[in-house]
């Protein structure tokens, strides 16, 4: 029987993932705050089985989670598309939850194979190439035909990226992508499942840009976000393919183009401006019209959200081919069965930061 | 009416674009056959012509939107001239191409508005750039279920000045082998489970 070692870092991670303070957790389990603090700082040995079960229950996990040897990453090692006003506490909770999901997926991947990772790494600075040129290279490399991309999520999954719809419980975070060549884990992209379909697609392409251009940089500079945006724009709307559609733009035309190219009307108008296919006067006019109609916050002709299939199929392979029961898989991912079923057993697994139970 | 391109001049100027022009028409017809034909149970000829027109324009936008020397020219209908809307592709500012359906004599089936008559007669029109006006389009076979011909036509007032057919490029150019396609993501159980995943241990 292997020795189980209590992992203080996982306790802190689990608590952060539920947005609980040490004080709130101590109240929930009837212990002193100092006890929780010492456990997290590694200054006390493993807690008693009774306390451990209470902590696990309060946080909505199985107590086996605290004995994982997983080393969480620091928040600075994530690449994310967010608005600058996202509070630090929210960022911390999101990063903690993502780390736990990565741990869960890592465990599930012990028994199944997913597509091989096929992302080339192309550093724009070193190659002296613009992000748009890199986006074109990637499309050619993967043999993506010219024109609109019908299902971006399917492409990402086919090149070995695990795409996770994630309720960040905040509109201020669009996505997080995590990947390191030093870890035996596939790239994972967590996308805000509450955003409109077209925004999710653009964000997914933006995250792909990060994975292609920045994942070998530990601390990408401020320009990384602009580069990822430029990559996303060209990846979804190659200039040579869309240019011919951008003449005589009207609101109606923007709506039609949105439905065929599956990007926002605003992204199309911006592209038309960049390509010089619309005069500044006409562009300004369209921006004003869209603003008056409230399109800047919610556009019409919402694009349906693309549904990832990899995580769903990983679970199905366990329950089907490998003959696991829900209770057995729930144990593997350290969740109570009902929480496992709520998160992973839906048609499209959709993760969210659960309130502490 | 001087300076209209001869057939040979047109072939010389449009030669590099023949394959793309041909593909605009054939792809449009393929889209019609795949999607348009199924939209209604008994599509009539007008419905087919209209959709074919839209598909051809769409294909032309894809192929000619970013080609040096080629410009897309669009004029919309307006209150003064409700039938003045046109989609034209200009080649080297010398030739203007529109996309059309042809009858068995390679004449376009335009409603004879004054503007249409002047257009086909190669006469000047306000807000339309200069250059020889050509039509690229198709004839259908007798059943209407297949293309009989794809052609470049120089329209005259009553009959075409000249026309020539476009060849199917796949008949003379070797088709490049397709790039390795991306396959849909699949999950497979690992073969040696006992070595990588101790199910009993997880239960314990």
PDB file of C-alpha atoms in Angstrom, chain A residues 158-278:
ATOM      1  CA  UNK A 158      -8.406  17.655 -33.680  1.00  0.00           C
ATOM      2  CA  UNK A 159      -4.959  19.151 -33.073  1.00  0.00           C
ATOM      3  CA  UNK A 160      -4.954  17.956 -29.487  1.00  0.00           C
ATOM      4  CA  UNK A 161      -6.287  20.943 -27.553  1.00  0.00           C
ATOM      5  CA  UNK A 162      -8.794  20.190 -24.817  1.00  0.00           C
ATOM      6  CA  UNK A 163     -11.483  22.858 -24.991  1.00  0.00           C
ATOM      7  CA  UNK A 164     -13.471  23.377 -21.815  1.00  0.00           C
ATOM      8  CA  UNK A 165     -16.623  25.515 -21.643  1.00  0.00           C
ATOM      9  CA  UNK A 166     -16.240  27.236 -18.305  1.00  0.00           C
ATOM     10  CA  UNK A 167     -18.583  29.456 -16.369  1.00  0.00           C
ATOM     11  CA  UNK A 168     -16.174  31.965 -14.887  1.00  0.00           C
ATOM     12  CA  UNK A 169     -19.156  33.554 -13.106  1.00  0.00           C
ATOM     13  CA  UNK A 170     -17.818  36.828 -14.463  1.00  0.00           C
ATOM     14  CA  UNK A 171     -18.113  38.508 -17.840  1.00  0.00           C
ATOM     15  CA  UNK A 172     -14.716  40.055 -17.250  1.00  0.00           C
ATOM     16  CA  UNK A 173     -12.772  36.890 -18.064  1.00  0.00           C
ATOM     17  CA  UNK A 174     -13.073  35.483 -21.577  1.00  0.00           C
ATOM     18  CA  UNK A 175     -10.640  32.623 -21.533  1.00  0.00           C
ATOM     19  CA  UNK A 176      -7.609  31.010 -20.010  1.00  0.00           C
ATOM     20  CA  UNK A 177      -5.185  28.766 -21.824  1.00  0.00           C
ATOM     21  CA  UNK A 178      -2.657  26.577 -20.086  1.00  0.00           C
ATOM     22  CA  UNK A 179       0.181  24.668 -21.628  1.00  0.00           C
ATOM     23  CA  UNK A 180       3.784  23.897 -20.891  1.00  0.00           C
ATOM     24  CA  UNK A 181       6.080  21.647 -22.833  1.00  0.00           C
ATOM     25  CA  UNK A 182       7.620  20.705 -19.510  1.00  0.00           C
ATOM     26  CA  UNK A 183       4.408  19.034 -18.351  1.00  0.00           C
ATOM     27  CA  UNK A 184       2.951  15.821 -19.744  1.00  0.00           C
ATOM     28  CA  UNK A 185      -0.403  17.476 -20.324  1.00  0.00           C
ATOM     29  CA  UNK A 186      -2.112  18.576 -23.527  1.00  0.00           C
ATOM     30  CA  UNK A 187      -2.895  22.269 -23.989  1.00  0.00           C
ATOM     31  CA  UNK A 188      -6.168  23.250 -22.386  1.00  0.00           C
ATOM     32  CA  UNK A 189      -8.308  26.231 -23.301  1.00  0.00           C
ATOM     33  CA  UNK A 190     -11.048  27.303 -20.921  1.00  0.00           C
ATOM     34  CA  UNK A 191     -13.668  29.487 -22.615  1.00  0.00           C
ATOM     35  CA  UNK A 192     -16.334  31.605 -20.966  1.00  0.00           C
ATOM     36  CA  UNK A 193     -19.489  29.638 -21.711  1.00  0.00           C
ATOM     37  CA  UNK A 194     -21.695  32.651 -20.942  1.00  0.00           C
ATOM     38  CA  UNK A 195     -20.354  34.730 -23.839  1.00  0.00           C
ATOM     39  CA  UNK A 196     -22.077  34.903 -27.246  1.00  0.00           C
ATOM     40  CA  UNK A 197     -21.002  32.247 -29.751  1.00  0.00           C
ATOM     41  CA  UNK A 198     -19.148  34.653 -32.019  1.00  0.00           C
ATOM     42  CA  UNK A 199     -17.150  36.080 -29.122  1.00  0.00           C
ATOM     43  CA  UNK A 200     -16.254  32.578 -27.925  1.00  0.00           C
ATOM     44  CA  UNK A 201     -14.984  31.734 -31.391  1.00  0.00           C
ATOM     45  CA  UNK A 202     -12.841  34.849 -31.581  1.00  0.00           C
ATOM     46  CA  UNK A 203     -11.543  34.178 -28.080  1.00  0.00           C
ATOM     47  CA  UNK A 204     -10.732  30.565 -28.990  1.00  0.00           C
ATOM     48  CA  UNK A 205      -8.765  31.783 -32.011  1.00  0.00           C
ATOM     49  CA  UNK A 206      -7.056  34.353 -29.755  1.00  0.00           C
ATOM     50  CA  UNK A 207      -6.029  31.587 -27.341  1.00  0.00           C
ATOM     51  CA  UNK A 208      -4.784  29.483 -30.251  1.00  0.00           C
ATOM     52  CA  UNK A 209      -2.639  32.480 -31.189  1.00  0.00           C
ATOM     53  CA  UNK A 210      -1.162  32.483 -27.681  1.00  0.00           C
ATOM     54  CA  UNK A 211      -0.441  28.765 -27.858  1.00  0.00           C
ATOM     55  CA  UNK A 212       1.249  29.110 -31.248  1.00  0.00           C
ATOM     56  CA  UNK A 213       3.199  32.305 -30.567  1.00  0.00           C
ATOM     57  CA  UNK A 214       3.712  32.672 -26.835  1.00  0.00           C
ATOM     58  CA  UNK A 215       3.648  29.341 -25.051  1.00  0.00           C
ATOM     59  CA  UNK A 216       7.438  29.123 -24.975  1.00  0.00           C
ATOM     60  CA  UNK A 217       7.659  32.511 -23.308  1.00  0.00           C
ATOM     61  CA  UNK A 218       7.284  32.362 -19.532  1.00  0.00           C
ATOM     62  CA  UNK A 219       6.261  35.998 -19.337  1.00  0.00           C
ATOM     63  CA  UNK A 220       4.873  37.259 -22.648  1.00  0.00           C
ATOM     64  CA  UNK A 221       4.973  41.039 -22.862  1.00  0.00           C
ATOM     65  CA  UNK A 222       2.036  43.418 -23.107  1.00  0.00           C
ATOM     66  CA  UNK A 223       2.127  43.165 -26.897  1.00  0.00           C
ATOM     67  CA  UNK A 224       1.102  39.495 -26.638  1.00  0.00           C
ATOM     68  CA  UNK A 225      -2.592  40.348 -26.390  1.00  0.00           C
ATOM     69  CA  UNK A 226      -2.491  42.535 -29.519  1.00  0.00           C
ATOM     70  CA  UNK A 227      -0.581  39.824 -31.341  1.00  0.00           C
ATOM     71  CA  UNK A 228      -3.128  37.195 -30.337  1.00  0.00           C
ATOM     72  CA  UNK A 229      -5.956  39.462 -31.550  1.00  0.00           C
ATOM     73  CA  UNK A 230      -4.251  39.998 -34.911  1.00  0.00           C
ATOM     74  CA  UNK A 231      -3.705  36.249 -35.201  1.00  0.00           C
ATOM     75  CA  UNK A 232      -7.354  35.528 -34.381  1.00  0.00           C
ATOM     76  CA  UNK A 233      -8.631  38.050 -36.888  1.00  0.00           C
ATOM     77  CA  UNK A 234      -6.584  36.635 -39.751  1.00  0.00           C
ATOM     78  CA  UNK A 235      -7.208  33.030 -38.732  1.00  0.00           C
ATOM     79  CA  UNK A 236     -10.980  33.512 -38.825  1.00  0.00           C
ATOM     80  CA  UNK A 237     -11.099  36.069 -41.648  1.00  0.00           C
ATOM     81  CA  UNK A 238      -8.068  35.734 -43.940  1.00  0.00           C
ATOM     82  CA  UNK A 239      -7.709  39.107 -45.662  1.00  0.00           C
ATOM     83  CA  UNK A 240      -7.370  37.528 -49.084  1.00  0.00           C
ATOM     84  CA  UNK A 241     -10.583  35.547 -48.597  1.00  0.00           C
ATOM     85  CA  UNK A 242     -12.808  38.202 -47.075  1.00  0.00           C
ATOM     86  CA  UNK A 243     -11.629  41.317 -48.899  1.00  0.00           C
ATOM     87  CA  UNK A 244     -14.011  40.765 -51.795  1.00  0.00           C
ATOM     88  CA  UNK A 245     -16.996  40.648 -49.454  1.00  0.00           C
ATOM     89  CA  UNK A 246     -16.321  43.961 -47.767  1.00  0.00           C
ATOM     90  CA  UNK A 247     -17.416  46.442 -50.449  1.00  0.00           C
ATOM     91  CA  UNK A 248     -20.475  48.641 -49.888  1.00  0.00           C
ATOM     92  CA  UNK A 249     -20.913  47.600 -46.274  1.00  0.00           C
ATOM     93  CA  UNK A 250     -24.252  48.287 -44.619  1.00  0.00           C
ATOM     94  CA  UNK A 251     -25.648  47.042 -41.318  1.00  0.00           C
ATOM     95  CA  UNK A 252     -27.581  44.436 -43.262  1.00  0.00           C
ATOM     96  CA  UNK A 253     -24.449  43.299 -45.074  1.00  0.00           C
ATOM     97  CA  UNK A 254     -22.564  43.101 -41.779  1.00  0.00           C
ATOM     98  CA  UNK A 255     -25.348  40.887 -40.426  1.00  0.00           C
ATOM     99  CA  UNK A 256     -25.164  38.572 -43.441  1.00  0.00           C
ATOM    100  CA  UNK A 257     -21.389  38.395 -43.311  1.00  0.00           C
ATOM    101  CA  UNK A 258     -21.550  37.669 -39.595  1.00  0.00           C
ATOM    102  CA  UNK A 259     -23.666  34.608 -40.244  1.00  0.00           C
ATOM    103  CA  UNK A 260     -21.427  33.240 -42.964  1.00  0.00           C
ATOM    104  CA  UNK A 261     -18.057  34.063 -41.384  1.00  0.00           C
ATOM    105  CA  UNK A 262     -19.297  33.416 -37.821  1.00  0.00           C
ATOM    106  CA  UNK A 263     -17.522  36.407 -36.322  1.00  0.00           C
ATOM    107  CA  UNK A 264     -19.044  39.540 -34.848  1.00  0.00           C
ATOM    108  CA  UNK A 265     -20.263  42.429 -36.979  1.00  0.00           C
ATOM    109  CA  UNK A 266     -17.799  44.585 -35.084  1.00  0.00           C
ATOM    110  CA  UNK A 267     -14.883  42.308 -36.002  1.00  0.00           C
ATOM    111  CA  UNK A 268     -15.924  42.433 -39.665  1.00  0.00           C
ATOM    112  CA  UNK A 269     -16.189  46.207 -39.651  1.00  0.00           C
ATOM    113  CA  UNK A 270     -12.793  46.486 -37.974  1.00  0.00           C
ATOM    114  CA  UNK A 271     -11.321  44.217 -40.645  1.00  0.00           C
ATOM    115  CA  UNK A 272     -12.903  46.305 -43.393  1.00  0.00           C
ATOM    116  CA  UNK A 273     -11.265  49.379 -41.868  1.00  0.00           C
ATOM    117  CA  UNK A 274      -7.872  47.696 -41.613  1.00  0.00           C
ATOM    118  CA  UNK A 275      -8.071  46.542 -45.221  1.00  0.00           C
ATOM    119  CA  UNK A 276      -9.155  49.970 -46.450  1.00  0.00           C
ATOM    120  CA  UNK A 277     -12.414  48.586 -47.854  1.00  0.00           C
ATOM    121  CA  UNK A 278     -14.529  51.302 -46.244  1.00  0.00           C
TER     122      UNK A 278
END
